[in-house]
Short mmCIF file of C-alpha atoms in Angstrom, two decimals:
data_model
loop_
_atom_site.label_atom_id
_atom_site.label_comp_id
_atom_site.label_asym_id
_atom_site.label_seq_id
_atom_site.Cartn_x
_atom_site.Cartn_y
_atom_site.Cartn_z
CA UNK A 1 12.59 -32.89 61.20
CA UNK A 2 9.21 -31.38 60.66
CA UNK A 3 6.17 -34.56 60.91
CA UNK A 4 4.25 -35.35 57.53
CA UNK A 5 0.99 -34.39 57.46
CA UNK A 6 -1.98 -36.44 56.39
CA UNK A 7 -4.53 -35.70 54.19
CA UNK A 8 -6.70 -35.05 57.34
CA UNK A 9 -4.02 -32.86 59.13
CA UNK A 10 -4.22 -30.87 55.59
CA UNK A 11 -7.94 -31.09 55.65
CA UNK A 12 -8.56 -29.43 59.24
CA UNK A 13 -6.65 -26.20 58.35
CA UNK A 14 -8.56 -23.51 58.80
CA UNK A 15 -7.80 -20.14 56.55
CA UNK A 16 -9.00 -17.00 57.44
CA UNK A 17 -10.01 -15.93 53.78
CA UNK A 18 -10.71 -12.26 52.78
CA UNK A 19 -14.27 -12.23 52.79
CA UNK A 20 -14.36 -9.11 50.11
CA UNK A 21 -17.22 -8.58 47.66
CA UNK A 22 -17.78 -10.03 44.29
CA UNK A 23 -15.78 -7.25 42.26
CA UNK A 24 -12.46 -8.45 44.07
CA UNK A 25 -13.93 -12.22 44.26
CA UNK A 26 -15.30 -12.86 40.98
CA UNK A 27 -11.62 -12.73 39.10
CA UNK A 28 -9.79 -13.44 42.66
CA UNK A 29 -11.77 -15.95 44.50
CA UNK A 30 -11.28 -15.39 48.47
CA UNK A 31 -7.68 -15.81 49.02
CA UNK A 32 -6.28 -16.44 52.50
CA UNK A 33 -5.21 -12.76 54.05
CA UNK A 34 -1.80 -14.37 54.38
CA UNK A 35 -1.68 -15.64 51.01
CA UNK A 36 1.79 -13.87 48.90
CA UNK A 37 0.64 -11.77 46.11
CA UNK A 38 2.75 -11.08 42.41
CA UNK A 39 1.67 -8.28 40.72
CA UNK A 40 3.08 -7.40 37.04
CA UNK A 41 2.64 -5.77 34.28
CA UNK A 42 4.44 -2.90 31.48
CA UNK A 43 4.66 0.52 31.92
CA UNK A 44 1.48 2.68 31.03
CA UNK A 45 -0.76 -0.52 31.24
CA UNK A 46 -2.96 0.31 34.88
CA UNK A 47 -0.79 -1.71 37.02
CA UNK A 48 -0.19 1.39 39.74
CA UNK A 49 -3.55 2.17 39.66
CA UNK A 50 -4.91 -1.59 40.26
CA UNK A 51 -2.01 -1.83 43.20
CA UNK A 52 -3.18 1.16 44.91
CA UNK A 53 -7.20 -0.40 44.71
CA UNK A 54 -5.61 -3.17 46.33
CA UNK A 55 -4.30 -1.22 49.00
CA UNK A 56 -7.24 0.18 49.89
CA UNK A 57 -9.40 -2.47 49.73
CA UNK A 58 -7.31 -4.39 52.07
CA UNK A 59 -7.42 -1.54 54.50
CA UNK A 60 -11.03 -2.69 55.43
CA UNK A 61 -8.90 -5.87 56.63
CA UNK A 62 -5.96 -4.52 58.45
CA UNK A 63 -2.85 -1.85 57.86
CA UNK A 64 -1.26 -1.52 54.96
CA UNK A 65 2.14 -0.84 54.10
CA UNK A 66 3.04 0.22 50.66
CA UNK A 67 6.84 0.38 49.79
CA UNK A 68 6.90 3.14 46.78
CA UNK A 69 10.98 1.86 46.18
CA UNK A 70 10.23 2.84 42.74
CA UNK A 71 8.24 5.87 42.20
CA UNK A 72 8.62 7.34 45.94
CA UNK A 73 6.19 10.46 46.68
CA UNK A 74 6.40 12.09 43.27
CA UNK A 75 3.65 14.24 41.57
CA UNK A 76 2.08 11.08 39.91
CA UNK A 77 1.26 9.12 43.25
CA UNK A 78 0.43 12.07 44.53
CA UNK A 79 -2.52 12.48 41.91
CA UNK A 80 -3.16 8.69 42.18
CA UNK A 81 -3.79 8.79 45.90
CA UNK A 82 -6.04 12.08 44.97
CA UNK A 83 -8.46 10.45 42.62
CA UNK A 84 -8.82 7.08 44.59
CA UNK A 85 -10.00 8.91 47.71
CA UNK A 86 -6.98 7.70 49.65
CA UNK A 87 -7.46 9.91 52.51
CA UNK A 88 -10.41 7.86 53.32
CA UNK A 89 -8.59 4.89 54.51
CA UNK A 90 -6.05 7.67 56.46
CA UNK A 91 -5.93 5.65 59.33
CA UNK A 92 -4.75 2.79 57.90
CA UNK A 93 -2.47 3.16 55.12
CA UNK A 94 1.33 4.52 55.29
CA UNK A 95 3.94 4.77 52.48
CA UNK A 96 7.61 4.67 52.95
CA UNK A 97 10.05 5.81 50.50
CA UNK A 98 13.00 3.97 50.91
CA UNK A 99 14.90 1.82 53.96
CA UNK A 100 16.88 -1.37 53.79
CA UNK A 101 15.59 -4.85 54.03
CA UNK A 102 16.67 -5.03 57.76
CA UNK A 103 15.14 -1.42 58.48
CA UNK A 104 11.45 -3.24 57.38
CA UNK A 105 12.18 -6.50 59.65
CA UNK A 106 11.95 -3.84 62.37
CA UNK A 107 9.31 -2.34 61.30
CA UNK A 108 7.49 -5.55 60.93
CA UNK A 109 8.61 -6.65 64.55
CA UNK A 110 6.98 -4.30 66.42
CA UNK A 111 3.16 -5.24 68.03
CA UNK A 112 0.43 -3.74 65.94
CA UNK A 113 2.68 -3.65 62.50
CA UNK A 114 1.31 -3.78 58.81
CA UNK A 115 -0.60 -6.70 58.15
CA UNK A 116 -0.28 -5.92 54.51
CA UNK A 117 3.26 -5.18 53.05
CA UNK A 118 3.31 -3.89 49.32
CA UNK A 119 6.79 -3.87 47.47
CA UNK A 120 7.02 -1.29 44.52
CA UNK A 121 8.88 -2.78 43.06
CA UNK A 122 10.96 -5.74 43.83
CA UNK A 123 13.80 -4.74 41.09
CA UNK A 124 14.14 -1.36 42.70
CA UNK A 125 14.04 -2.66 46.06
CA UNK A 126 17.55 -4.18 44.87
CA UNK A 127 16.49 -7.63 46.72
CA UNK A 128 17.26 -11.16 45.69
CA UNK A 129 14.78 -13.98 45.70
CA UNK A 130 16.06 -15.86 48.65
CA UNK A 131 15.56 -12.31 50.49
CA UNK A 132 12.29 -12.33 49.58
CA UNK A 133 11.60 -15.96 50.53
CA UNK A 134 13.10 -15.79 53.76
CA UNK A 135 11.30 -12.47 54.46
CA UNK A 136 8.02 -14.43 54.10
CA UNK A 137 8.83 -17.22 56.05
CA UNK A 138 9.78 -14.92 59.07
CA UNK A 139 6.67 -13.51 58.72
CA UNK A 140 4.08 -16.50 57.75
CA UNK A 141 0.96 -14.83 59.42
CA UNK A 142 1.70 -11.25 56.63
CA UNK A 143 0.67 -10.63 53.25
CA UNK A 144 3.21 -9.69 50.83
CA UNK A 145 2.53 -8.06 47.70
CA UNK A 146 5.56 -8.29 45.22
CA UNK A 147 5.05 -5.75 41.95
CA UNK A 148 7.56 -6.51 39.26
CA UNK A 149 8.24 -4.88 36.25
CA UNK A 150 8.57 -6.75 33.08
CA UNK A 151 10.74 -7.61 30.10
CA UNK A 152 8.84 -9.01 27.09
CA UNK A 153 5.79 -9.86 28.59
CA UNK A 154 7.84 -11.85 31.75
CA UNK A 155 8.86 -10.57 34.65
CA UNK A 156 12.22 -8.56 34.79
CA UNK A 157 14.84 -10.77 36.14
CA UNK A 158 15.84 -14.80 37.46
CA UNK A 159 14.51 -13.53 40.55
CA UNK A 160 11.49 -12.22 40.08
CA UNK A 161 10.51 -15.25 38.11
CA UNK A 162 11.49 -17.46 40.62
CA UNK A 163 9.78 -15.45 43.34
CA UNK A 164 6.18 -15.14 40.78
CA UNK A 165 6.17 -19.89 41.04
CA UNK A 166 6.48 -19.20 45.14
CA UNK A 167 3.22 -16.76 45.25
CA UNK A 168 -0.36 -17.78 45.60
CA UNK A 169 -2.14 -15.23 43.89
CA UNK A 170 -0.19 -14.10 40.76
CA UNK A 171 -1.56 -11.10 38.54
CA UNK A 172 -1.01 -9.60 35.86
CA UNK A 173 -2.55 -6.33 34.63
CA UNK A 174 -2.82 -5.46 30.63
CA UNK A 175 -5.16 -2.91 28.95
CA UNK A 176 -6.19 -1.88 32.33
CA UNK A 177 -7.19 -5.08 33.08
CA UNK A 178 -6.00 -7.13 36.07
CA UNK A 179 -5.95 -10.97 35.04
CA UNK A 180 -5.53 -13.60 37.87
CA UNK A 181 -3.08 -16.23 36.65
CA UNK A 182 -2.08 -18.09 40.11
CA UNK A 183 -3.28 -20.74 42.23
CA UNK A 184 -6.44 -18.20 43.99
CA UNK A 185 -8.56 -18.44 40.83
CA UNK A 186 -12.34 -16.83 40.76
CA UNK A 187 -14.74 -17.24 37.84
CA UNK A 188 -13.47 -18.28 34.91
CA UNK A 189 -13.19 -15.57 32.38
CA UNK A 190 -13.19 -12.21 34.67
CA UNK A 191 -11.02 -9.78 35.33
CA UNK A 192 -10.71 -6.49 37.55
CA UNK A 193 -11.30 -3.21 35.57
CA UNK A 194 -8.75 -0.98 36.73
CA UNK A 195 -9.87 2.00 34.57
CA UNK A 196 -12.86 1.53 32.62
CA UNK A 197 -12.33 4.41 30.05
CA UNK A 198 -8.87 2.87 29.64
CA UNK A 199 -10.42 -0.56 28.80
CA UNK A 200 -12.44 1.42 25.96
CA UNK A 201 -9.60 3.55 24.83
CA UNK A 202 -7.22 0.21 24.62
CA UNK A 203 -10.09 -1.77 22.91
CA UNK A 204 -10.57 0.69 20.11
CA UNK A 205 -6.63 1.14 19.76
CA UNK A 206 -6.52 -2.34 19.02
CA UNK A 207 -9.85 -2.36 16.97
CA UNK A 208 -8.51 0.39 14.79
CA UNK A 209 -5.04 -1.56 13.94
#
């Protein structure tokens, strides 16, 4: 049986927080680099765009592995990874196209593995929630990014809503906006411009109906 902690056991904690500038803080805050991430959003709205920002942001912080279950290496990552300068964070950023949930245990076994693990998305990965929760808890000192797709505004599927109460930071990108809806909350009021043309196309869509 695991000992209750007191308030000052809680309050002597320490959390090594990403210490990123104020366009990821402002709508983010400083989230631990551990902290669980859910990502969602519809189709056409920015949210592949915003994800692979993330990616490369947290390169500055460690390696990133980005799962593309859904889209794999088609033309349209391809171009993504093109006009986001990818190749600048070449040392630290690898994709993988496909592999079971025990082929990325190994993966995350070995010394020097991903600090960062993005799933894209967690429908197409074809894993249930208590996958997904015990994958985190093996691996308590990683940061996993969960994209889902969505249904009606909510996330697609019992498990992926489930798996969105678990996560810290919880985001969901509209209009090519990113909005931070979890526990890591920044200023009140911000959000991360994924695309700002697409903000100003979007706005005037909705101006014009």
């Amino acid at each position: 049986m695991k000992r209750a902690l007191t308030p000052r056991n809680i309050a002597d904690i320490k959390w090594k927080e990403l210490p990123w500038g104020e366009r990821w803080s402002k709508p983010f805050g400083f989230p631990a680099e551990n902290a669980s991430w859910f990502i969602s959003g519809a189709s056409a709205q920015g949210k592949s765009s915003f994800v692979m920002q993330l990616g490369k942001e947290l390169c500055k912080y460690g390696m990133v592995l980005y799962m593309s279950y859904e889209e794999g290496v088609n033309q349209s990552f391809q171009r993504r990874m093109g006009y986001l300068h990818m190749n600048e964070v070449q040392g630290r950023f690898r994709v993988v196209t496909d592999g079971s949930l025990d082929e990325l245990v190994e993966r995350l076994r070995k010394p020097k593995s991903p600090k960062f693990v993005i799933i894209d998305s967690f429908q197409v990965a074809k894993w249930d929630y208590p996958d997904a929760e015990k994958l985190m808890g093996r691996f308590p000192k990683k940061c996993f990014i969960w994209i889902s797709q969505e249904k009606k505004g909510q996330p697609m599927g019992g498990g992926a809503v489930r798996l969105r109460y678990i996560c810290d930071v919880k985001v969901r990108v509209v209009g090519y906006k990113a909005y931070c809806q979890g526990r890591a909350l920044g200023d009140a009021g911000n959000y991360f411009v994924v695309w700002e043309k697409g903000v100003i196309q979007t706005s005037n869509n909705l101006v014009a109906r």
